[in-house]
Amino acid sequence: MTVAVGTVLAGRYEILDRIADGGMSTVYRARRQPDGLIVAVKVLRPQYAADREFIERFSREARAAEALRHPNIVQVFESGRDGDVHFIAMEYVEGSDLKGHVRRVGRLDPADAERIAMAVCEALDYAHRQGIIHRDVKPQNILLAPDGTVKVADFGIARAMAAVTITQPGTVLGTVHYLSPEQARGAPVGRASDLYALGVVLYEMLTGRLPFEGDTPVAIALKHLHERPPRPRLVEPSVPLRLEGIVLTALAKRSEDRYRSARDMATDLAGETEFWKDAPDAMEATRQFELPAPPSPRRRRRLGAVHVAGIVVATLAVGIYLGVQALDRYLTVPEVEMPMLVGRPLPEAEQMARDARLVLDVTDRINSATVPANVVISQDQPPGKRLKQGRRVGVVVSLGVETVTVPDLAGRTVQEAQLALDDARLRVGALQDTYDDLARPGTVLRQDPAAGATVPADSPVTLVISRGPALVEMPSLVGRTLEEARRLLDEKGLMVAHLRTVGTVEIPPGVVIDQAPSAGTKLRPAEGTITLTVSARPGEEAAPPRAPVITAEPQPVQSPVATPTAAPPPTPVLQPTLPPRVTPTPARTPAATPAPPATSGQVRRTRIQVVVPEGGQQEVKIVVIDETGVHTVYRARHVPGDRVDQIVQSQGYTIIQVYVDNRLVQEVRP
């Protein structure tokens, strides 16, 4: 479905015009037909709408955002879909975003910047108390209405964006200029991450500049990690001392040194509290700006020229004398050699620093998969460098391997298990399958490590997947439509290997008129020996079908492979049409002996055939999900009646998905 001006989504939202384009979506102004309300509709781009795992998470996060009701948060009315179009309908805010406003007018008056930041704090505090972290606070997501109302948009949606890892290449989410140090490191984010981003926004409002600039996103991210921002009053002297302290507190490198909550930051902005004075960096960075108040104009008039000159001369003399004394003391301080602290336990490193007459500062503590806990990972001064006695030197100390809890995956589908493991910062390891008389095919039977176990982050979790009963009974399909027959076979884990058409005037087209094996035959799931004969109008046996026709047949394994491939190469087959008119002879297949369960690394070969349905030119895509990951093994455009014939190779437990024009048509579990 193509969204354009005049399109009506879900029978409710009439598209009026396009507002903006983003990397993952397009935003339209629309009219809600039942009541005429003007709303904003965010429509996902097709490449993301085709990703089932992402859509599940995106919808879940959007539903969470729907529950937020606050005057400073853009209200989400609903999330839904219309065919293959996924959308979110939300409150339409007249006016502009904060980024555009700053670009037009430059730096803001401190009172205006304070008012806007307080409103964002109120929105963040409310959302945080509901358990929702924004993750992408930036001026583009802060909307300014003509009446001065401040609204924050896209709550919770950033979490779904961050999860596009299964079928899309990984990317850094959000605008890197507003990225907190923990986000730049790939560490878990929390409330303090939103407050760091708000600190960057407040810095930009007060100075008209960003605290960190660079030639590349990576360079900017590294500055967020390792450099202190220039003090706002150095960039713009008119910034009040109090606001500078608030900005520097929000921009602390360690999350524990920032505000404990958005409420604390709001009360500082309102002048009700002074938490910023207790921050480790804020007071040190701002006290040096406290200058004596200048004499009043009346006092200056009373001072004579001689007195002024005398004061100036005396001040200069004292200043020069004190400067010379300080310089002399600095130059005469003995130098010491910086010791090698990397790899040392922290107590030992502290003792080495004391022995060298240096002061050790722990500037950060981070998780490490290679360095044990409480051991120095890096130091900001190289070993052997000559330093003045008493110099403060910084080190980064390891927190050890980050550990997480394994979730309970029993009964979930493979895709649901992938999402749950992604949420727990784990990954799918080996996939094995086995027969089970009770568990639904395609669901998790067992897992290793077990649910509740504590393991290092990013550890693999082995999943054993049910193939359903070892033997299933062939259902009665004669008289059913092809779609109904396919659904019944899918429920039992059976695949159609061959599909034939027969012209007849007695039976409507698209109805199963024969099947082999016959109803009641005991079969092994995914055996691939099922043949269906379907009715067609006389003379239309070779015409393009109304819906895509898909068959799957297991093939002998020739040689092991490392990753799924498609053979022959994915080139369109333009001439072949549906199989010739043949009436098969029903045959009863004897009960089969169950094959042993598949093990990790087992190679599979499956022949997938797709007959392109009627309509215009369409894209056919075949995606393989197995223990090596997610791979698109075929993608090409075809005209109606074309047949795609591919041999797909995979390893271990396998799901083969067939898409036509980005719409999932069928899943095959060979």
PDB file of C-alpha atoms in Angstrom, residues 219-486:
ATOM      1  CA  ALA A 219      34.826  11.475  17.181  1.00  0.00           C
ATOM      2  CA  ILE A 220      31.881  13.172  18.893  1.00  0.00           C
ATOM      3  CA  ALA A 221      30.986  10.005  20.820  1.00  0.00           C
ATOM      4  CA  LEU A 222      34.576   9.741  22.075  1.00  0.00           C
ATOM      5  CA  LYS A 223      34.387  13.319  23.361  1.00  0.00           C
ATOM      6  CA  HIS A 224      31.223  12.442  25.275  1.00  0.00           C
ATOM      7  CA  LEU A 225      33.176   9.574  26.817  1.00  0.00           C
ATOM      8  CA  HIS A 226      36.456  11.271  27.682  1.00  0.00           C
ATOM      9  CA  GLU A 227      36.335  15.106  27.490  1.00  0.00           C
ATOM     10  CA  ARG A 228      34.798  17.733  29.743  1.00  0.00           C
ATOM     11  CA  PRO A 229      32.586  20.246  27.959  1.00  0.00           C
ATOM     12  CA  PRO A 230      33.730  23.890  27.733  1.00  0.00           C
ATOM     13  CA  ARG A 231      32.102  25.792  30.601  1.00  0.00           C
ATOM     14  CA  PRO A 232      29.026  27.663  29.348  1.00  0.00           C
ATOM     15  CA  ARG A 233      30.191  31.001  30.872  1.00  0.00           C
ATOM     16  CA  LEU A 234      33.416  30.802  28.868  1.00  0.00           C
ATOM     17  CA  VAL A 235      31.349  30.488  25.687  1.00  0.00           C
ATOM     18  CA  GLU A 236      28.687  33.022  26.739  1.00  0.00           C
ATOM     19  CA  PRO A 237      29.523  35.191  29.807  1.00  0.00           C
ATOM     20  CA  SER A 238      25.878  36.199  30.298  1.00  0.00           C
ATOM     21  CA  VAL A 239      24.931  32.680  31.411  1.00  0.00           C
ATOM     22  CA  PRO A 240      24.006  32.823  35.122  1.00  0.00           C
ATOM     23  CA  LEU A 241      26.317  30.971  37.492  1.00  0.00           C
ATOM     24  CA  ARG A 242      23.411  28.863  38.771  1.00  0.00           C
ATOM     25  CA  LEU A 243      22.432  27.659  35.274  1.00  0.00           C
ATOM     26  CA  GLU A 244      26.055  26.821  34.491  1.00  0.00           C
ATOM     27  CA  GLY A 245      26.204  24.652  37.594  1.00  0.00           C
ATOM     28  CA  ILE A 246      22.977  22.882  36.592  1.00  0.00           C
ATOM     29  CA  VAL A 247      24.298  22.182  33.080  1.00  0.00           C
ATOM     30  CA  LEU A 248      27.607  20.803  34.356  1.00  0.00           C
ATOM     31  CA  THR A 249      25.837  18.595  36.906  1.00  0.00           C
ATOM     32  CA  ALA A 250      23.624  17.109  34.174  1.00  0.00           C
ATOM     33  CA  LEU A 251      26.708  16.553  31.970  1.00  0.00           C
ATOM     34  CA  ALA A 252      28.712  14.613  34.566  1.00  0.00           C
ATOM     35  CA  LYS A 253      30.481  11.648  32.948  1.00  0.00           C
ATOM     36  CA  ARG A 254      29.373   9.196  35.630  1.00  0.00           C
ATOM     37  CA  SER A 255      25.623   8.719  35.861  1.00  0.00           C
ATOM     38  CA  GLU A 256      25.766   8.613  39.674  1.00  0.00           C
ATOM     39  CA  ASP A 257      27.231  12.165  39.691  1.00  0.00           C
ATOM     40  CA  ARG A 258      24.234  13.588  37.819  1.00  0.00           C
ATOM     41  CA  TYR A 259      20.847  14.494  39.276  1.00  0.00           C
ATOM     42  CA  ARG A 260      19.103  11.623  41.028  1.00  0.00           C
ATOM     43  CA  SER A 261      15.872  12.418  39.203  1.00  0.00           C
ATOM     44  CA  ALA A 262      14.286  14.821  36.761  1.00  0.00           C
ATOM     45  CA  ARG A 263      12.356  16.241  39.738  1.00  0.00           C
ATOM     46  CA  ASP A 264      15.631  17.261  41.443  1.00  0.00           C
ATOM     47  CA  MET A 265      16.799  18.972  38.255  1.00  0.00           C
ATOM     48  CA  ALA A 266      13.441  20.778  37.929  1.00  0.00           C
ATOM     49  CA  THR A 267      13.622  22.133  41.493  1.00  0.00           C
ATOM     50  CA  ASP A 268      17.171  23.399  40.818  1.00  0.00           C
ATOM     51  CA  LEU A 269      15.936  25.129  37.665  1.00  0.00           C
ATOM     52  CA  ALA A 270      13.086  26.695  39.648  1.00  0.00           C
ATOM     53  CA  GLY A 271      15.553  27.993  42.241  1.00  0.00           C
ATOM     54  CA  GLU A 272      13.942  25.970  45.025  1.00  0.00           C
ATOM     55  CA  THR A 273      17.044  23.853  45.690  1.00  0.00           C
ATOM     56  CA  GLU A 274      20.781  23.972  44.968  1.00  0.00           C
ATOM     57  CA  PHE A 275      21.705  20.339  44.373  1.00  0.00           C
ATOM     58  CA  TRP A 276      24.189  21.503  41.732  1.00  0.00           C
ATOM     59  CA  LYS A 277      26.435  22.929  44.432  1.00  0.00           C
ATOM     60  CA  ASP A 278      26.915  19.427  45.857  1.00  0.00           C
ATOM     61  CA  ALA A 279      27.903  17.875  42.507  1.00  0.00           C
ATOM     62  CA  PRO A 280      31.579  16.754  42.328  1.00  0.00           C
ATOM     63  CA  ASP A 281      32.398  18.724  39.173  1.00  0.00           C
ATOM     64  CA  ALA A 282      29.942  21.605  39.131  1.00  0.00           C
ATOM     65  CA  MET A 283      31.300  23.683  42.024  1.00  0.00           C
ATOM     66  CA  GLU A 284      34.921  23.114  41.031  1.00  0.00           C
ATOM     67  CA  ALA A 285      34.140  24.249  37.514  1.00  0.00           C
ATOM     68  CA  THR A 286      32.095  27.314  38.457  1.00  0.00           C
ATOM     69  CA  ARG A 287      33.540  28.790  41.650  1.00  0.00           C
ATOM     70  CA  GLN A 288      36.407  30.396  39.788  1.00  0.00           C
ATOM     71  CA  PHE A 289      33.847  32.528  37.971  1.00  0.00           C
ATOM     72  CA  GLU A 290      32.634  34.174  41.188  1.00  0.00           C
ATOM     73  CA  LEU A 291      34.057  37.690  40.878  1.00  0.00           C
ATOM     74  CA  PRO A 292      33.620  40.521  43.377  1.00  0.00           C
ATOM     75  CA  ALA A 293      30.599  42.656  42.623  1.00  0.00           C
ATOM     76  CA  PRO A 294      31.690  45.829  40.788  1.00  0.00           C
ATOM     77  CA  PRO A 295      31.365  49.098  42.728  1.00  0.00           C
ATOM     78  CA  SER A 296      28.133  50.952  42.258  1.00  0.00           C
ATOM     79  CA  PRO A 297      28.018  53.885  39.799  1.00  0.00           C
ATOM     80  CA  ARG A 298      27.604  56.342  42.703  1.00  0.00           C
ATOM     81  CA  ARG A 299      30.773  54.994  44.387  1.00  0.00           C
ATOM     82  CA  ARG A 300      32.727  55.170  41.132  1.00  0.00           C
ATOM     83  CA  ARG A 301      31.805  58.811  40.733  1.00  0.00           C
ATOM     84  CA  ARG A 302      33.179  59.564  44.210  1.00  0.00           C
ATOM     85  CA  LEU A 303      36.513  58.000  43.441  1.00  0.00           C
ATOM     86  CA  GLY A 304      38.964  60.510  42.082  1.00  0.00           C
ATOM     87  CA  ALA A 305      41.256  59.814  39.195  1.00  0.00           C
ATOM     88  CA  VAL A 306      44.251  59.686  41.529  1.00  0.00           C
ATOM     89  CA  HIS A 307      42.615  57.150  43.801  1.00  0.00           C
ATOM     90  CA  VAL A 308      41.601  55.001  40.817  1.00  0.00           C
ATOM     91  CA  ALA A 309      45.134  55.109  39.416  1.00  0.00           C
ATOM     92  CA  GLY A 310      46.577  54.238  42.805  1.00  0.00           C
ATOM     93  CA  ILE A 311      44.259  51.303  43.255  1.00  0.00           C
ATOM     94  CA  VAL A 312      45.036  50.011  39.764  1.00  0.00           C
ATOM     95  CA  VAL A 313      48.805  50.313  40.314  1.00  0.00           C
ATOM     96  CA  ALA A 314      48.622  48.659  43.724  1.00  0.00           C
ATOM     97  CA  THR A 315      46.443  45.862  42.384  1.00  0.00           C
ATOM     98  CA  LEU A 316      48.820  45.229  39.497  1.00  0.00           C
ATOM     99  CA  ALA A 317      51.819  45.222  41.803  1.00  0.00           C
ATOM    100  CA  VAL A 318      50.219  42.770  44.197  1.00  0.00           C
ATOM    101  CA  GLY A 319      49.045  40.603  41.317  1.00  0.00           C
ATOM    102  CA  ILE A 320      52.501  40.528  39.725  1.00  0.00           C
ATOM    103  CA  TYR A 321      54.143  39.726  43.048  1.00  0.00           C
ATOM    104  CA  LEU A 322      51.716  36.910  43.828  1.00  0.00           C
ATOM    105  CA  GLY A 323      52.024  35.576  40.269  1.00  0.00           C
ATOM    106  CA  VAL A 324      55.812  35.512  40.479  1.00  0.00           C
ATOM    107  CA  GLN A 325      55.640  33.746  43.836  1.00  0.00           C
ATOM    108  CA  ALA A 326      53.155  31.165  42.514  1.00  0.00           C
ATOM    109  CA  LEU A 327      55.220  30.572  39.366  1.00  0.00           C
ATOM    110  CA  ASP A 328      58.346  30.149  41.460  1.00  0.00           C
ATOM    111  CA  ARG A 329      56.610  27.640  43.716  1.00  0.00           C
ATOM    112  CA  TYR A 330      55.304  25.720  40.674  1.00  0.00           C
ATOM    113  CA  LEU A 331      58.686  25.642  38.963  1.00  0.00           C
ATOM    114  CA  THR A 332      60.433  24.437  42.085  1.00  0.00           C
ATOM    115  CA  VAL A 333      57.991  21.548  42.739  1.00  0.00           C
ATOM    116  CA  PRO A 334      59.919  18.289  42.270  1.00  0.00           C
ATOM    117  CA  GLU A 335      58.942  16.037  39.391  1.00  0.00           C
ATOM    118  CA  VAL A 336      58.191  12.332  39.722  1.00  0.00           C
ATOM    119  CA  GLU A 337      57.795   9.534  37.216  1.00  0.00           C
ATOM    120  CA  MET A 338      54.304   8.267  36.399  1.00  0.00           C
ATOM    121  CA  PRO A 339      54.120   4.564  37.350  1.00  0.00           C
ATOM    122  CA  MET A 340      52.456   1.841  35.277  1.00  0.00           C
ATOM    123  CA  LEU A 341      49.055   1.294  36.911  1.00  0.00           C
ATOM    124  CA  VAL A 342      47.196  -0.635  34.176  1.00  0.00           C
ATOM    125  CA  GLY A 343      46.561  -4.217  35.245  1.00  0.00           C
ATOM    126  CA  ARG A 344      47.065  -3.435  38.952  1.00  0.00           C
ATOM    127  CA  PRO A 345      44.334  -3.981  41.572  1.00  0.00           C
ATOM    128  CA  LEU A 346      42.968  -0.629  42.712  1.00  0.00           C
ATOM    129  CA  PRO A 347      44.443  -0.752  46.282  1.00  0.00           C
ATOM    130  CA  GLU A 348      47.873  -1.533  44.842  1.00  0.00           C
ATOM    131  CA  ALA A 349      47.519   1.262  42.251  1.00  0.00           C
ATOM    132  CA  GLU A 350      46.542   3.727  45.004  1.00  0.00           C
ATOM    133  CA  GLN A 351      49.591   2.750  47.038  1.00  0.00           C
ATOM    134  CA  MET A 352      51.868   3.111  43.989  1.00  0.00           C
ATOM    135  CA  ALA A 353      50.438   6.586  43.355  1.00  0.00           C
ATOM    136  CA  ARG A 354      51.027   7.591  46.996  1.00  0.00           C
ATOM    137  CA  ASP A 355      54.571   6.256  46.854  1.00  0.00           C
ATOM    138  CA  ALA A 356      55.137   8.421  43.761  1.00  0.00           C
ATOM    139  CA  ARG A 357      53.565  11.416  45.595  1.00  0.00           C
ATOM    140  CA  LEU A 358      50.658  11.568  43.146  1.00  0.00           C
ATOM    141  CA  VAL A 359      46.908  11.723  43.814  1.00  0.00           C
ATOM    142  CA  LEU A 360      44.834   8.962  42.195  1.00  0.00           C
ATOM    143  CA  ASP A 361      41.322   9.743  40.895  1.00  0.00           C
ATOM    144  CA  VAL A 362      38.966   6.984  39.709  1.00  0.00           C
ATOM    145  CA  THR A 363      37.316   8.789  36.794  1.00  0.00           C
ATOM    146  CA  ASP A 364      35.068   5.912  35.701  1.00  0.00           C
ATOM    147  CA  ARG A 365      34.139   2.324  36.410  1.00  0.00           C
ATOM    148  CA  ILE A 366      33.066   0.165  33.476  1.00  0.00           C
ATOM    149  CA  ASN A 367      32.315  -3.479  32.775  1.00  0.00           C
ATOM    150  CA  SER A 368      35.000  -5.521  31.038  1.00  0.00           C
ATOM    151  CA  ALA A 369      34.975  -9.034  29.653  1.00  0.00           C
ATOM    152  CA  THR A 370      38.787  -9.301  29.880  1.00  0.00           C
ATOM    153  CA  VAL A 371      39.858  -7.319  32.960  1.00  0.00           C
ATOM    154  CA  PRO A 372      38.906  -8.648  36.434  1.00  0.00           C
ATOM    155  CA  ALA A 373      36.823  -6.515  38.781  1.00  0.00           C
ATOM    156  CA  ASN A 374      38.574  -3.696  40.710  1.00  0.00           C
ATOM    157  CA  VAL A 375      41.599  -3.762  38.374  1.00  0.00           C
ATOM    158  CA  VAL A 376      42.814  -0.648  36.505  1.00  0.00           C
ATOM    159  CA  ILE A 377      41.880  -0.716  32.805  1.00  0.00           C
ATOM    160  CA  SER A 378      43.513   2.537  31.668  1.00  0.00           C
ATOM    161  CA  GLN A 379      45.272   5.663  32.975  1.00  0.00           C
ATOM    162  CA  ASP A 380      45.167   9.201  31.585  1.00  0.00           C
ATOM    163  CA  GLN A 381      48.940   9.781  31.962  1.00  0.00           C
ATOM    164  CA  PRO A 382      51.364   7.393  30.200  1.00  0.00           C
ATOM    165  CA  PRO A 383      53.885   5.425  32.276  1.00  0.00           C
ATOM    166  CA  GLY A 384      57.287   7.072  32.513  1.00  0.00           C
ATOM    167  CA  LYS A 385      55.998  10.621  31.990  1.00  0.00           C
ATOM    168  CA  ARG A 386      57.489  13.241  34.363  1.00  0.00           C
ATOM    169  CA  LEU A 387      54.789  14.925  36.465  1.00  0.00           C
ATOM    170  CA  LYS A 388      54.781  17.490  39.269  1.00  0.00           C
ATOM    171  CA  GLN A 389      54.401  16.073  42.763  1.00  0.00           C
ATOM    172  CA  GLY A 390      50.802  16.234  43.946  1.00  0.00           C
ATOM    173  CA  ARG A 391      49.416  16.010  40.391  1.00  0.00           C
ATOM    174  CA  ARG A 392      46.013  14.332  40.132  1.00  0.00           C
ATOM    175  CA  VAL A 393      45.984  11.383  37.692  1.00  0.00           C
ATOM    176  CA  GLY A 394      42.859   9.584  36.525  1.00  0.00           C
ATOM    177  CA  VAL A 395      42.269   5.870  36.037  1.00  0.00           C
ATOM    178  CA  VAL A 396      39.374   3.765  34.740  1.00  0.00           C
ATOM    179  CA  VAL A 397      38.627   0.715  36.906  1.00  0.00           C
ATOM    180  CA  SER A 398      36.932  -2.520  35.824  1.00  0.00           C
ATOM    181  CA  LEU A 399      33.617  -3.637  37.253  1.00  0.00           C
ATOM    182  CA  GLY A 400      34.307  -7.115  35.876  1.00  0.00           C
ATOM    183  CA  VAL A 401      32.072  -9.023  33.525  1.00  0.00           C
ATOM    184  CA  GLU A 402      28.533  -7.661  33.336  1.00  0.00           C
ATOM    185  CA  THR A 403      26.087 -10.346  34.420  1.00  0.00           C
ATOM    186  CA  VAL A 404      22.415 -10.713  33.527  1.00  0.00           C
ATOM    187  CA  THR A 405      19.579 -13.108  34.395  1.00  0.00           C
ATOM    188  CA  VAL A 406      18.425 -15.653  31.810  1.00  0.00           C
ATOM    189  CA  PRO A 407      14.675 -15.280  31.090  1.00  0.00           C
ATOM    190  CA  ASP A 408      12.210 -18.180  30.925  1.00  0.00           C
ATOM    191  CA  LEU A 409      11.703 -19.007  27.238  1.00  0.00           C
ATOM    192  CA  ALA A 410       9.621 -22.198  27.497  1.00  0.00           C
ATOM    193  CA  GLY A 411       6.574 -22.151  25.229  1.00  0.00           C
ATOM    194  CA  ARG A 412       7.722 -19.131  23.212  1.00  0.00           C
ATOM    195  CA  THR A 413       8.307 -19.099  19.468  1.00  0.00           C
ATOM    196  CA  VAL A 414      11.842 -18.640  18.161  1.00  0.00           C
ATOM    197  CA  GLN A 415      11.131 -15.003  17.287  1.00  0.00           C
ATOM    198  CA  GLU A 416       9.655 -14.317  20.735  1.00  0.00           C
ATOM    199  CA  ALA A 417      12.684 -15.983  22.348  1.00  0.00           C
ATOM    200  CA  GLN A 418      15.016 -13.786  20.271  1.00  0.00           C
ATOM    201  CA  LEU A 419      13.213 -10.665  21.482  1.00  0.00           C
ATOM    202  CA  ALA A 420      13.294 -11.809  25.117  1.00  0.00           C
ATOM    203  CA  LEU A 421      17.017 -12.593  24.918  1.00  0.00           C
ATOM    204  CA  ASP A 422      17.678  -9.244  23.244  1.00  0.00           C
ATOM    205  CA  ASP A 423      15.867  -7.492  26.108  1.00  0.00           C
ATOM    206  CA  ALA A 424      18.027  -9.442  28.582  1.00  0.00           C
ATOM    207  CA  ARG A 425      21.213  -8.532  26.623  1.00  0.00           C
ATOM    208  CA  LEU A 426      21.780 -12.175  25.643  1.00  0.00           C
ATOM    209  CA  ARG A 427      21.790 -13.897  22.254  1.00  0.00           C
ATOM    210  CA  VAL A 428      20.498 -17.084  20.676  1.00  0.00           C
ATOM    211  CA  GLY A 429      23.148 -19.803  20.562  1.00  0.00           C
ATOM    212  CA  ALA A 430      22.685 -23.251  19.047  1.00  0.00           C
ATOM    213  CA  LEU A 431      19.203 -24.185  17.836  1.00  0.00           C
ATOM    214  CA  GLN A 432      18.196 -27.835  18.095  1.00  0.00           C
ATOM    215  CA  ASP A 433      14.875 -29.492  17.409  1.00  0.00           C
ATOM    216  CA  THR A 434      13.149 -32.615  18.613  1.00  0.00           C
ATOM    217  CA  TYR A 435       9.727 -34.245  18.484  1.00  0.00           C
ATOM    218  CA  ASP A 436       7.269 -33.673  21.320  1.00  0.00           C
ATOM    219  CA  ASP A 437       3.712 -34.929  21.606  1.00  0.00           C
ATOM    220  CA  LEU A 438       2.446 -31.958  23.636  1.00  0.00           C
ATOM    221  CA  ALA A 439       4.355 -28.800  22.652  1.00  0.00           C
ATOM    222  CA  ARG A 440       3.191 -26.794  19.666  1.00  0.00           C
ATOM    223  CA  PRO A 441       5.592 -26.991  16.676  1.00  0.00           C
ATOM    224  CA  GLY A 442       8.064 -24.130  16.567  1.00  0.00           C
ATOM    225  CA  THR A 443       8.012 -23.394  20.329  1.00  0.00           C
ATOM    226  CA  VAL A 444      10.835 -23.669  22.861  1.00  0.00           C
ATOM    227  CA  LEU A 445      10.935 -26.927  24.842  1.00  0.00           C
ATOM    228  CA  ARG A 446      14.158 -26.483  26.798  1.00  0.00           C
ATOM    229  CA  GLN A 447      16.966 -23.975  27.164  1.00  0.00           C
ATOM    230  CA  ASP A 448      20.557 -23.978  28.370  1.00  0.00           C
ATOM    231  CA  PRO A 449      21.396 -22.123  30.633  1.00  0.00           C
ATOM    232  CA  ALA A 450      18.154 -22.597  32.534  1.00  0.00           C
ATOM    233  CA  ALA A 451      15.762 -19.762  33.334  1.00  0.00           C
ATOM    234  CA  GLY A 452      16.915 -17.691  36.308  1.00  0.00           C
ATOM    235  CA  ALA A 453      20.614 -18.485  35.858  1.00  0.00           C
ATOM    236  CA  THR A 454      23.092 -15.597  36.146  1.00  0.00           C
ATOM    237  CA  VAL A 455      25.489 -15.432  33.193  1.00  0.00           C
ATOM    238  CA  PRO A 456      27.771 -12.846  31.527  1.00  0.00           C
ATOM    239  CA  ALA A 457      26.017 -10.421  29.192  1.00  0.00           C
ATOM    240  CA  ASP A 458      26.007 -11.412  25.501  1.00  0.00           C
ATOM    241  CA  SER A 459      26.230 -15.112  26.430  1.00  0.00           C
ATOM    242  CA  PRO A 460      24.611 -17.581  24.013  1.00  0.00           C
ATOM    243  CA  VAL A 461      21.534 -19.533  25.069  1.00  0.00           C
ATOM    244  CA  THR A 462      20.934 -22.914  23.424  1.00  0.00           C
ATOM    245  CA  LEU A 463      17.290 -23.558  22.497  1.00  0.00           C
ATOM    246  CA  VAL A 464      15.615 -26.900  21.868  1.00  0.00           C
ATOM    247  CA  ILE A 465      12.599 -26.378  19.590  1.00  0.00           C
ATOM    248  CA  SER A 466       9.550 -28.625  19.288  1.00  0.00           C
ATOM    249  CA  ARG A 467       8.784 -30.204  15.911  1.00  0.00           C
ATOM    250  CA  GLY A 468       5.434 -31.379  17.235  1.00  0.00           C
ATOM    251  CA  PRO A 469       4.457 -35.057  17.502  1.00  0.00           C
ATOM    252  CA  ALA A 470       6.774 -37.607  15.878  1.00  0.00           C
ATOM    253  CA  LEU A 471       3.915 -38.759  13.651  1.00  0.00           C
ATOM    254  CA  VAL A 472       0.886 -36.656  12.714  1.00  0.00           C
ATOM    255  CA  GLU A 473      -2.321 -37.595  10.968  1.00  0.00           C
ATOM    256  CA  MET A 474      -2.913 -36.251   7.462  1.00  0.00           C
ATOM    257  CA  PRO A 475      -6.053 -34.073   7.668  1.00  0.00           C
ATOM    258  CA  SER A 476      -8.933 -34.246   5.226  1.00  0.00           C
ATOM    259  CA  LEU A 477      -8.415 -31.401   2.761  1.00  0.00           C
ATOM    260  CA  VAL A 478     -10.743 -32.256  -0.136  1.00  0.00           C
ATOM    261  CA  GLY A 479     -13.453 -29.624  -0.495  1.00  0.00           C
ATOM    262  CA  ARG A 480     -11.467 -26.930   1.336  1.00  0.00           C
ATOM    263  CA  THR A 481      -9.954 -23.838  -0.224  1.00  0.00           C
ATOM    264  CA  LEU A 482      -6.225 -23.849  -0.794  1.00  0.00           C
ATOM    265  CA  GLU A 483      -5.762 -21.258   1.983  1.00  0.00           C
ATOM    266  CA  GLU A 484      -7.698 -23.415   4.479  1.00  0.00           C
ATOM    267  CA  ALA A 485      -5.725 -26.511   3.478  1.00  0.00           C
ATOM    268  CA  ARG A 486      -2.417 -24.716   3.891  1.00  0.00           C
TER     269      ARG A 486
END
